[in-house]
Coordinates of C-alpha atoms in Angstrom, one line a residue:
M28 CA 38.1 53.9 28.2
T29 CA 36.1 52.5 31.1
T30 CA 35.2 48.9 31.8
A31 CA 32.2 47.9 33.9
A32 CA 33.2 45.5 36.6
T33 CA 31.0 42.4 36.6
R34 CA 30.3 40.5 39.8
I35 CA 30.1 36.8 39.4
E36 CA 28.3 34.9 42.2
A37 CA 29.4 31.4 42.9
K38 CA 26.7 28.9 42.7
P39 CA 26.0 26.5 45.6
A40 CA 27.4 23.0 45.4
P41 CA 25.0 20.4 44.1
L42 CA 22.9 18.8 46.9
V43 CA 23.9 15.3 45.8
R44 CA 27.6 16.1 46.1
G45 CA 27.1 17.5 49.6
Y46 CA 25.0 14.5 50.6
R47 CA 27.6 12.1 49.4
F48 CA 30.3 14.1 51.3
E49 CA 28.3 14.0 54.5
L50 CA 27.6 10.3 54.2
V51 CA 31.3 9.5 53.6
K52 CA 32.1 11.6 56.8
L53 CA 29.6 9.6 58.9
L54 CA 30.7 6.2 57.6
S55 CA 34.4 7.0 58.2
Q56 CA 33.8 7.3 61.9
W57 CA 34.8 4.2 63.9
R58 CA 31.8 4.4 66.2
I59 CA 29.4 4.3 63.2
R60 CA 31.2 1.3 61.7
L61 CA 31.1 -0.4 65.1
M62 CA 27.4 0.2 65.5
L63 CA 26.7 -1.2 62.1
L64 CA 28.7 -4.3 63.0
V65 CA 26.9 -4.8 66.4
C66 CA 23.4 -4.2 64.9
W67 CA 24.0 -6.8 62.1
I68 CA 25.6 -9.5 64.3
G69 CA 24.6 -8.9 68.0
P70 CA 20.9 -9.6 67.8
A71 CA 21.4 -12.9 66.0
G72 CA 23.8 -14.2 68.6
Y73 CA 21.6 -13.0 71.5
V74 CA 18.5 -14.6 70.1
A75 CA 20.2 -17.9 69.2
V76 CA 21.8 -18.2 72.6
V77 CA 18.7 -17.2 74.7
S78 CA 16.4 -19.5 72.7
L79 CA 18.5 -22.5 73.7
Q80 CA 18.6 -21.6 77.4
S81 CA 16.2 -23.1 80.0
V82 CA 15.4 -19.7 81.4
L83 CA 13.6 -17.2 79.1
P84 CA 13.1 -13.4 79.4
T85 CA 9.5 -13.8 80.3
D86 CA 9.3 -10.2 81.6
T87 CA 9.6 -9.1 77.9
V88 CA 6.7 -9.3 75.5
F89 CA 6.9 -12.7 73.5
G90 CA 9.9 -13.7 75.6
R91 CA 8.1 -16.8 76.9
W92 CA 7.6 -18.1 73.3
M93 CA 11.3 -18.1 72.3
H94 CA 11.4 -21.9 72.7
A95 CA 8.4 -22.4 70.4
T96 CA 9.1 -20.2 67.4
G97 CA 11.8 -18.3 65.7
W98 CA 9.5 -15.3 65.2
A99 CA 9.5 -14.5 69.0
G100 CA 13.2 -13.6 69.0
P101 CA 13.0 -10.6 66.7
L102 CA 10.1 -9.3 68.8
V103 CA 12.1 -9.5 72.0
V104 CA 14.9 -7.6 70.2
L105 CA 12.3 -5.1 69.0
D106 CA 11.0 -4.5 72.6
F107 CA 14.5 -3.9 73.9
S108 CA 15.4 -1.7 70.9
C109 CA 12.4 0.5 71.5
S110 CA 13.4 1.0 75.1
W111 CA 17.1 1.7 74.7
A112 CA 18.8 0.8 71.4
L113 CA 16.9 3.0 69.0
P114 CA 17.1 6.2 71.1
L115 CA 20.8 5.6 71.7
L116 CA 21.5 5.1 68.0
T117 CA 19.7 8.3 67.1
A118 CA 21.7 10.1 69.7
L119 CA 25.0 8.8 68.3
V120 CA 24.1 9.5 64.7
A121 CA 21.8 12.5 64.5
G122 CA 22.8 14.1 67.8
D123 CA 26.4 14.6 66.7
V124 CA 26.1 15.5 63.0
F125 CA 26.2 19.3 63.5
A126 CA 28.1 19.3 66.8
A127 CA 31.0 17.6 65.2
E128 CA 31.7 20.7 63.0
D129 CA 31.7 22.9 66.1
R130 CA 34.2 20.7 67.9
L131 CA 36.5 20.5 64.8
G132 CA 36.0 24.2 63.9
T133 CA 35.2 23.3 60.3
W134 CA 32.1 25.4 59.7
R135 CA 34.0 28.1 57.7
H136 CA 35.5 25.6 55.4
L137 CA 32.3 23.8 54.9
L138 CA 30.3 27.0 54.1
M139 CA 33.0 28.1 51.6
A140 CA 32.8 24.7 49.9
V141 CA 29.0 24.4 49.8
R142 CA 27.9 28.0 49.8
S143 CA 24.4 27.3 51.0
P144 CA 23.4 26.7 54.7
R145 CA 20.1 25.2 53.5
R146 CA 21.9 22.6 51.4
I147 CA 24.2 21.8 54.3
F148 CA 21.3 21.2 56.6
V149 CA 19.5 19.0 54.1
A150 CA 22.6 17.0 53.2
K151 CA 23.4 16.3 56.9
G152 CA 19.8 15.3 57.6
L153 CA 19.6 12.9 54.7
A154 CA 23.0 11.4 55.5
S155 CA 21.9 10.8 59.1
L156 CA 18.7 9.1 57.9
T157 CA 20.7 7.0 55.4
V158 CA 22.9 5.7 58.3
L159 CA 20.0 5.0 60.6
L160 CA 18.0 2.9 58.1
P161 CA 20.7 0.1 57.8
L162 CA 21.1 0.2 61.6
V163 CA 17.4 -0.5 62.1
A164 CA 17.4 -3.0 59.3
G165 CA 20.3 -4.8 60.9
L166 CA 18.6 -5.1 64.2
A167 CA 15.5 -6.6 62.5
G168 CA 17.3 -8.9 60.0
S169 CA 19.8 -10.2 62.5
G170 CA 17.1 -11.0 65.1
I171 CA 15.0 -12.8 62.5
A172 CA 18.0 -14.8 61.2
G173 CA 19.0 -15.8 64.8
G174 CA 15.5 -16.9 65.7
L175 CA 14.8 -18.9 62.6
A176 CA 18.3 -20.6 62.7
A177 CA 18.0 -21.5 66.4
V178 CA 14.3 -22.5 66.7
G179 CA 12.7 -22.6 63.2
D180 CA 9.8 -21.3 61.3
H181 CA 6.9 -22.2 63.5
P182 CA 3.5 -20.5 64.3
L183 CA 3.5 -17.7 66.8
V184 CA 1.0 -17.1 69.6
G185 CA -0.3 -13.6 69.5
L186 CA -1.1 -11.3 72.4
D187 CA -4.8 -12.4 72.3
G188 CA -3.8 -16.1 72.2
H189 CA -4.7 -16.7 68.6
L190 CA -2.2 -18.6 66.5
L191 CA -0.4 -16.9 63.6
S192 CA 0.8 -19.1 60.8
P193 CA 4.5 -18.7 59.9
G194 CA 3.6 -16.5 56.9
D195 CA 1.3 -14.3 59.0
A196 CA 3.9 -14.1 61.7
A197 CA 6.6 -13.0 59.2
G198 CA 4.4 -10.3 57.8
A199 CA 3.4 -9.0 61.3
V200 CA 7.0 -9.0 62.5
L201 CA 8.3 -7.1 59.4
L202 CA 5.4 -4.6 59.7
A203 CA 6.1 -4.0 63.4
W204 CA 9.7 -3.2 62.6
A205 CA 8.6 -0.9 59.8
C206 CA 6.3 1.0 62.1
M207 CA 9.2 1.7 64.4
L208 CA 10.7 3.9 61.8
A209 CA 8.3 6.7 62.6
P210 CA 9.3 7.1 66.3
T211 CA 12.9 6.6 65.3
L212 CA 12.6 9.6 63.0
A213 CA 11.0 11.6 65.8
F214 CA 14.0 11.0 68.1
A215 CA 16.4 11.6 65.3
A216 CA 14.8 15.0 64.7
V217 CA 15.2 15.8 68.4
G218 CA 18.8 14.8 68.0
L219 CA 19.2 17.2 65.1
L220 CA 17.6 20.0 67.1
G221 CA 19.9 19.3 70.1
S222 CA 23.0 19.2 67.9
V223 CA 22.1 22.6 66.2
A224 CA 21.0 24.4 69.4
L225 CA 23.7 23.2 71.8
G226 CA 26.7 23.3 69.5
R227 CA 29.8 21.5 70.8
S228 CA 28.1 20.9 74.2
P229 CA 27.8 17.2 74.9
M230 CA 24.2 17.7 76.0
G231 CA 23.1 17.9 72.4
L232 CA 24.5 14.4 71.8
L233 CA 22.6 13.1 74.8
M234 CA 19.3 14.8 74.1
P235 CA 17.5 11.9 72.4
A236 CA 18.7 9.5 75.1
L237 CA 17.6 11.8 77.9
L238 CA 14.2 12.4 76.2
A239 CA 13.7 8.6 75.9
F240 CA 14.6 8.0 79.6
T241 CA 12.3 10.8 80.7
L242 CA 9.4 9.5 78.7
Q243 CA 10.0 6.0 80.0
L244 CA 9.6 7.3 83.5
A245 CA 6.4 9.1 82.4
Q246 CA 5.0 5.9 80.9
L247 CA 5.3 4.3 84.3
L248 CA 3.0 6.9 85.9
P249 CA -0.8 6.5 85.9
L250 CA -1.3 9.2 83.3
P251 CA -4.6 9.7 81.5
V252 CA -4.7 7.6 78.3
A253 CA -4.8 10.8 76.1
A254 CA -1.6 12.1 77.8
R255 CA 0.1 8.8 77.4
T256 CA -0.6 8.4 73.7
A257 CA 0.3 12.1 73.0
L258 CA 3.9 11.3 73.9
P259 CA 6.3 10.3 71.0
S260 CA 7.4 7.3 73.1
H261 CA 4.0 5.7 72.6
G262 CA 4.9 4.9 69.1
F263 CA 7.5 2.5 70.4
L264 CA 4.7 0.5 72.1
A265 CA 1.9 0.6 69.6
W266 CA 3.3 -2.2 67.5
R267 CA 1.9 -4.7 70.0
G268 CA -1.6 -4.1 68.6
L269 CA -0.5 -5.8 65.4
F270 CA -0.5 -9.2 67.2
T271 CA -4.2 -9.2 68.1
S272 CA -7.2 -10.2 66.1
P273 CA -8.6 -7.8 65.0
V274 CA -5.6 -5.5 65.0
Q275 CA -5.7 -2.7 67.6
A276 CA -5.4 0.0 64.9
G277 CA -6.3 3.0 67.1
P278 CA -3.2 3.1 69.2
L279 CA -1.0 2.2 66.2
V280 CA -2.3 5.0 64.0
T281 CA -2.2 7.5 66.9
G282 CA 1.4 6.5 67.7
L283 CA 2.5 6.9 64.1
G284 CA 0.8 10.2 63.7
V285 CA 2.2 11.7 66.9
S286 CA 5.7 10.4 66.0
L287 CA 5.6 11.9 62.5
A288 CA 4.3 15.2 63.9
W289 CA 7.3 15.3 66.3
A290 CA 9.7 14.5 63.4
V291 CA 8.3 17.4 61.3
V292 CA 8.2 20.0 64.1
A293 CA 11.6 19.2 65.6
T294 CA 13.2 19.2 62.1
A295 CA 11.6 22.5 61.2
L296 CA 12.8 24.0 64.5
A297 CA 16.3 22.7 63.9
Y298 CA 16.3 24.1 60.3
R299 CA 15.1 27.5 61.6
L300 CA 17.8 27.7 64.2
F301 CA 20.5 26.6 61.8
L302 CA 19.7 29.3 59.3
R303 CA 19.7 32.0 62.0
R304 CA 23.0 30.9 63.5
D305 CA 26.1 33.1 63.5
F306 CA 28.9 31.0 62.0
T307 CA 31.5 33.6 62.6
D308 CA 31.9 32.6 66.3
P309 CA 34.3 29.7 66.5
S310 CA 33.7 29.2 70.2
Y311 CA 29.9 28.7 69.9
E312 CA 28.7 26.3 72.5
G313 CA 24.9 26.8 72.2
S314 CA 22.5 28.5 74.6
G315 CA 20.2 27.0 77.2
R316 CA 17.8 29.8 76.7
R317 CA 17.7 29.1 72.9
V318 CA 16.9 25.4 73.6
L319 CA 14.1 26.4 76.0
V320 CA 12.5 29.1 73.8
A321 CA 13.1 27.6 70.3
G322 CA 13.0 23.9 71.2
A323 CA 11.3 22.8 74.4
L324 CA 8.4 25.2 74.4
P325 CA 7.2 24.5 70.8
L326 CA 7.5 20.7 71.5
T327 CA 5.6 21.1 74.7
G328 CA 2.9 23.0 72.8
L329 CA 2.8 20.1 70.4
V330 CA 2.2 17.6 73.3
V331 CA -0.7 19.9 74.6
L332 CA -2.2 20.1 71.1
T333 CA -2.1 16.3 70.5
F334 CA -3.5 15.7 74.0
A335 CA -6.4 17.9 73.3
L336 CA -7.1 16.2 69.9
I337 CA -6.9 12.7 71.3
S338 CA -9.1 13.7 74.3
A339 CA -11.7 15.0 71.9
T340 CA -11.7 12.1 69.5
A341 CA -10.9 9.0 71.6
P342 CA -13.8 7.2 73.3
A343 CA -11.6 6.0 76.2
S344 CA -11.2 8.0 79.4
G345 CA -9.0 7.9 82.5
S346 CA -6.1 5.4 82.3
G347 CA -7.9 3.3 79.7
V348 CA -7.6 0.2 81.9
E349 CA -11.2 -0.7 82.8
R350 CA -12.7 -3.8 84.3
T351 CA -14.8 -4.7 81.3
K352 CA -11.8 -4.3 78.9
V353 CA -9.7 -6.6 81.1
Q354 CA -12.4 -9.2 81.4
D355 CA -13.1 -9.2 77.7
S356 CA -9.4 -9.4 76.8
L357 CA -8.7 -12.2 79.3
A358 CA -11.6 -14.3 78.2
T359 CA -10.5 -14.0 74.6
V360 CA -6.9 -15.0 75.3
Y361 CA -8.0 -17.9 77.5
G362 CA -10.3 -19.2 74.9
H363 CA -7.6 -19.3 72.2
L364 CA -5.0 -20.8 74.6
Y365 CA -7.4 -23.4 75.9
R366 CA -7.8 -24.7 72.3
L367 CA -4.0 -24.8 72.0
Q368 CA -3.7 -26.8 75.2
T369 CA -6.4 -29.1 73.9
R370 CA -4.4 -29.8 70.8
Q371 CA -1.3 -30.5 72.9
L372 CA -3.2 -33.1 74.9
H373 CA -4.7 -34.6 71.7
R374 CA -8.3 -34.1 72.9
P375 CA -11.2 -33.4 70.7
D376 CA -11.1 -29.8 69.4
V377 CA -13.7 -27.2 70.5
T378 CA -14.4 -23.8 69.1
E379 CA -14.4 -20.5 71.1
A380 CA -18.1 -20.3 70.5
E381 CA -18.6 -23.7 72.1
L382 CA -16.5 -22.8 75.1
R383 CA -18.4 -19.6 75.8
V384 CA -15.5 -18.3 78.0
T385 CA -16.3 -15.5 80.4
A386 CA -14.2 -13.7 83.0
S387 CA -15.0 -11.9 86.2
C388 CA -12.3 -9.6 87.6
D389 CA -11.8 -7.5 90.7
K390 CA -9.1 -5.1 91.6
G391 CA -7.9 -4.8 95.1
G392 CA -11.1 -5.8 96.8
S393 CA -14.4 -4.0 97.3
R394 CA -12.8 -0.8 98.6
V395 CA -10.8 -0.1 95.4
A396 CA -12.2 1.0 92.1
D397 CA -12.0 -1.7 89.4
E398 CA -9.9 0.3 87.0
G399 CA -6.3 1.4 86.4
P400 CA -3.0 -0.5 86.3
G401 CA -1.7 -2.6 89.2
N402 CA -0.7 -6.1 90.2
D403 CA -3.8 -6.6 92.4
W404 CA -6.2 -7.8 89.8
R405 CA -7.8 -11.2 90.5
C406 CA -9.9 -12.8 87.9
V407 CA -12.0 -16.0 87.6
V408 CA -12.4 -17.5 84.2
S409 CA -15.3 -19.8 83.4
W410 CA -16.0 -22.0 80.4
H411 CA -18.3 -24.7 79.2
L412 CA -17.4 -27.9 77.3
P413 CA -19.9 -29.4 74.9
G414 CA -21.9 -32.3 76.4
A415 CA -20.7 -31.4 80.0
T416 CA -23.1 -30.1 82.6
A417 CA -20.4 -28.7 85.0
T418 CA -18.8 -25.3 84.4
G419 CA -15.1 -25.2 84.4
S420 CA -13.3 -22.4 86.2
A421 CA -9.7 -21.1 86.7
V422 CA -8.3 -18.3 88.8
Y423 CA -5.7 -15.8 87.6
Q424 CA -3.7 -13.1 89.3
L425 CA -3.1 -10.2 86.8
D426 CA -0.3 -7.6 86.7
V427 CA -1.7 -4.9 84.4
S428 CA 0.8 -2.3 83.2
A429 CA -0.1 1.3 82.5
N430 CA 0.7 0.7 78.8
G431 CA -2.0 -1.9 78.5
R432 CA 0.1 -5.1 78.7
Y433 CA -0.7 -7.6 81.4
V434 CA 0.7 -10.8 82.6
A435 CA -1.8 -13.5 83.8
D436 CA -0.4 -15.9 86.4
G437 CA -2.4 -19.1 86.9
D438 CA -3.6 -19.8 90.5
G439 CA -5.3 -23.1 90.0
P440 CA -6.7 -25.6 89.6
K441 CA -3.4 -27.5 89.1
E442 CA -4.6 -29.6 86.2
V443 CA -5.6 -26.5 84.2
N444 CA -3.2 -23.6 85.0
G445 CA -1.5 -24.4 88.3
Y446 CA 1.7 -25.9 86.9
F447 CA 4.1 -24.8 84.3
Q448 CA 4.2 -28.1 82.4
I449 CA 1.5 -30.5 81.2
R450 CA 2.0 -34.2 80.4
T451 CA 1.2 -34.9 76.7
P452 CA 1.2 -38.1 74.7
T453 CA 4.7 -37.1 73.4
G454 CA 6.1 -36.0 76.8
D455 CA 6.1 -33.0 79.0
A456 CA 5.4 -29.7 77.3
P457 CA 5.0 -26.0 78.5
N458 CA 1.5 -25.3 79.8
P459 CA 0.2 -22.4 77.7
L460 CA -2.5 -21.6 80.4
W461 CA 0.0 -21.3 83.3
Q462 CA 1.3 -17.8 82.5
F463 CA 0.6 -15.7 79.4
D464 CA 0.7 -12.1 78.1
G465 CA -2.3 -10.1 77.0
H466 CA -3.0 -6.6 75.8
V467 CA -5.8 -4.1 76.5
D468 CA -6.6 -1.5 73.9
L469 CA -6.4 1.7 75.9
L470 CA -8.1 3.8 73.3
A471 CA -11.1 1.6 72.7
S472 CA -14.4 2.1 74.3
A473 CA -15.3 -0.2 77.2
P474 CA -17.7 -3.0 76.3
E475 CA -20.9 -3.2 78.3
E476 CA -21.2 -5.5 81.3

């Protein structure tokens, strides 16, 4: 009598169970718990303390308005988070999620329990995303709570000088934080790629932070606007266009698109490497050649492709900082802030149409082309008051950054913009025309002279 041996194949563990297991592993780490605590408490304390100080972080976007409204505080936190906090968080979460198994030597046990490398990758990726979302939400919510508690729910001055009501300011702040999820996903995907490709090597953990540092240095260079916006770090700056009227949608949409493309490509590369990996080698430490061929080269190709697409579709050229753009932006900001100063002084209100504000700018004298970033822009703003025959004028020194942000520093006359305070019927108040921030849309076409 013979019996036919039957082979029973074990089914893979359910994805939900694997996801729950990976999430518990992440949340059990002390550094993850510490990051959650810091993100949900730290920004509130920082914003509350700084808002009550006499010296404000005026070098940061919206920092000079932290005395005036609670909605400026979360934007200061957002600006800092885009530079350092979010890339560091992605490095500590996504950059270590695969490398931890290499350090502990637990791949064999995990594969035997789950029986599907594909489900392991998906579970780890979803668990990393689940941890990152409350970290970002904590930064946003804590900054908002600290600002509103310390200063209050007051209108916010936008980057073109127009006044946002508390409701509009709240919506814009929340939308700005939501838009930062796309570049955060891009850096998290790079972290997954580094963790898979480099194994237990600490370089995998540092890859998102190193990429952020490298791209910040690149953003300081006078790159063509198409090259600048083709980098994933541009998504961390594009939210500023939400605080102009109309919204600067071009840079924002481009930044979101580039960031999501990086997230998809880097995740696909990490997935491909993970499925091809030999898990029988317990001493696996990654390969520099593998990182170059399977990671760096495809992402470099993505940058070249997005650069070509933006160059072909965007109307701007060069650095995107042109004389007519700077003049138009400065005149718009000045017109809005002049009305704000008029209300502070309890003078009769005038409209921007009645003021007819114009600006004439020059960069570095007659021997230098009037384009590109730099701190050598000098502008004269002119306006007209209804019923007055004389034309008012004020001088500003502009420091224009390569990312489109500029700081206008008043250079007289003293009664208009030459002093940081003005005397109002209710006492001394900050002079909105003394120093202010503005933003140039780098991708927009230059208006005619």
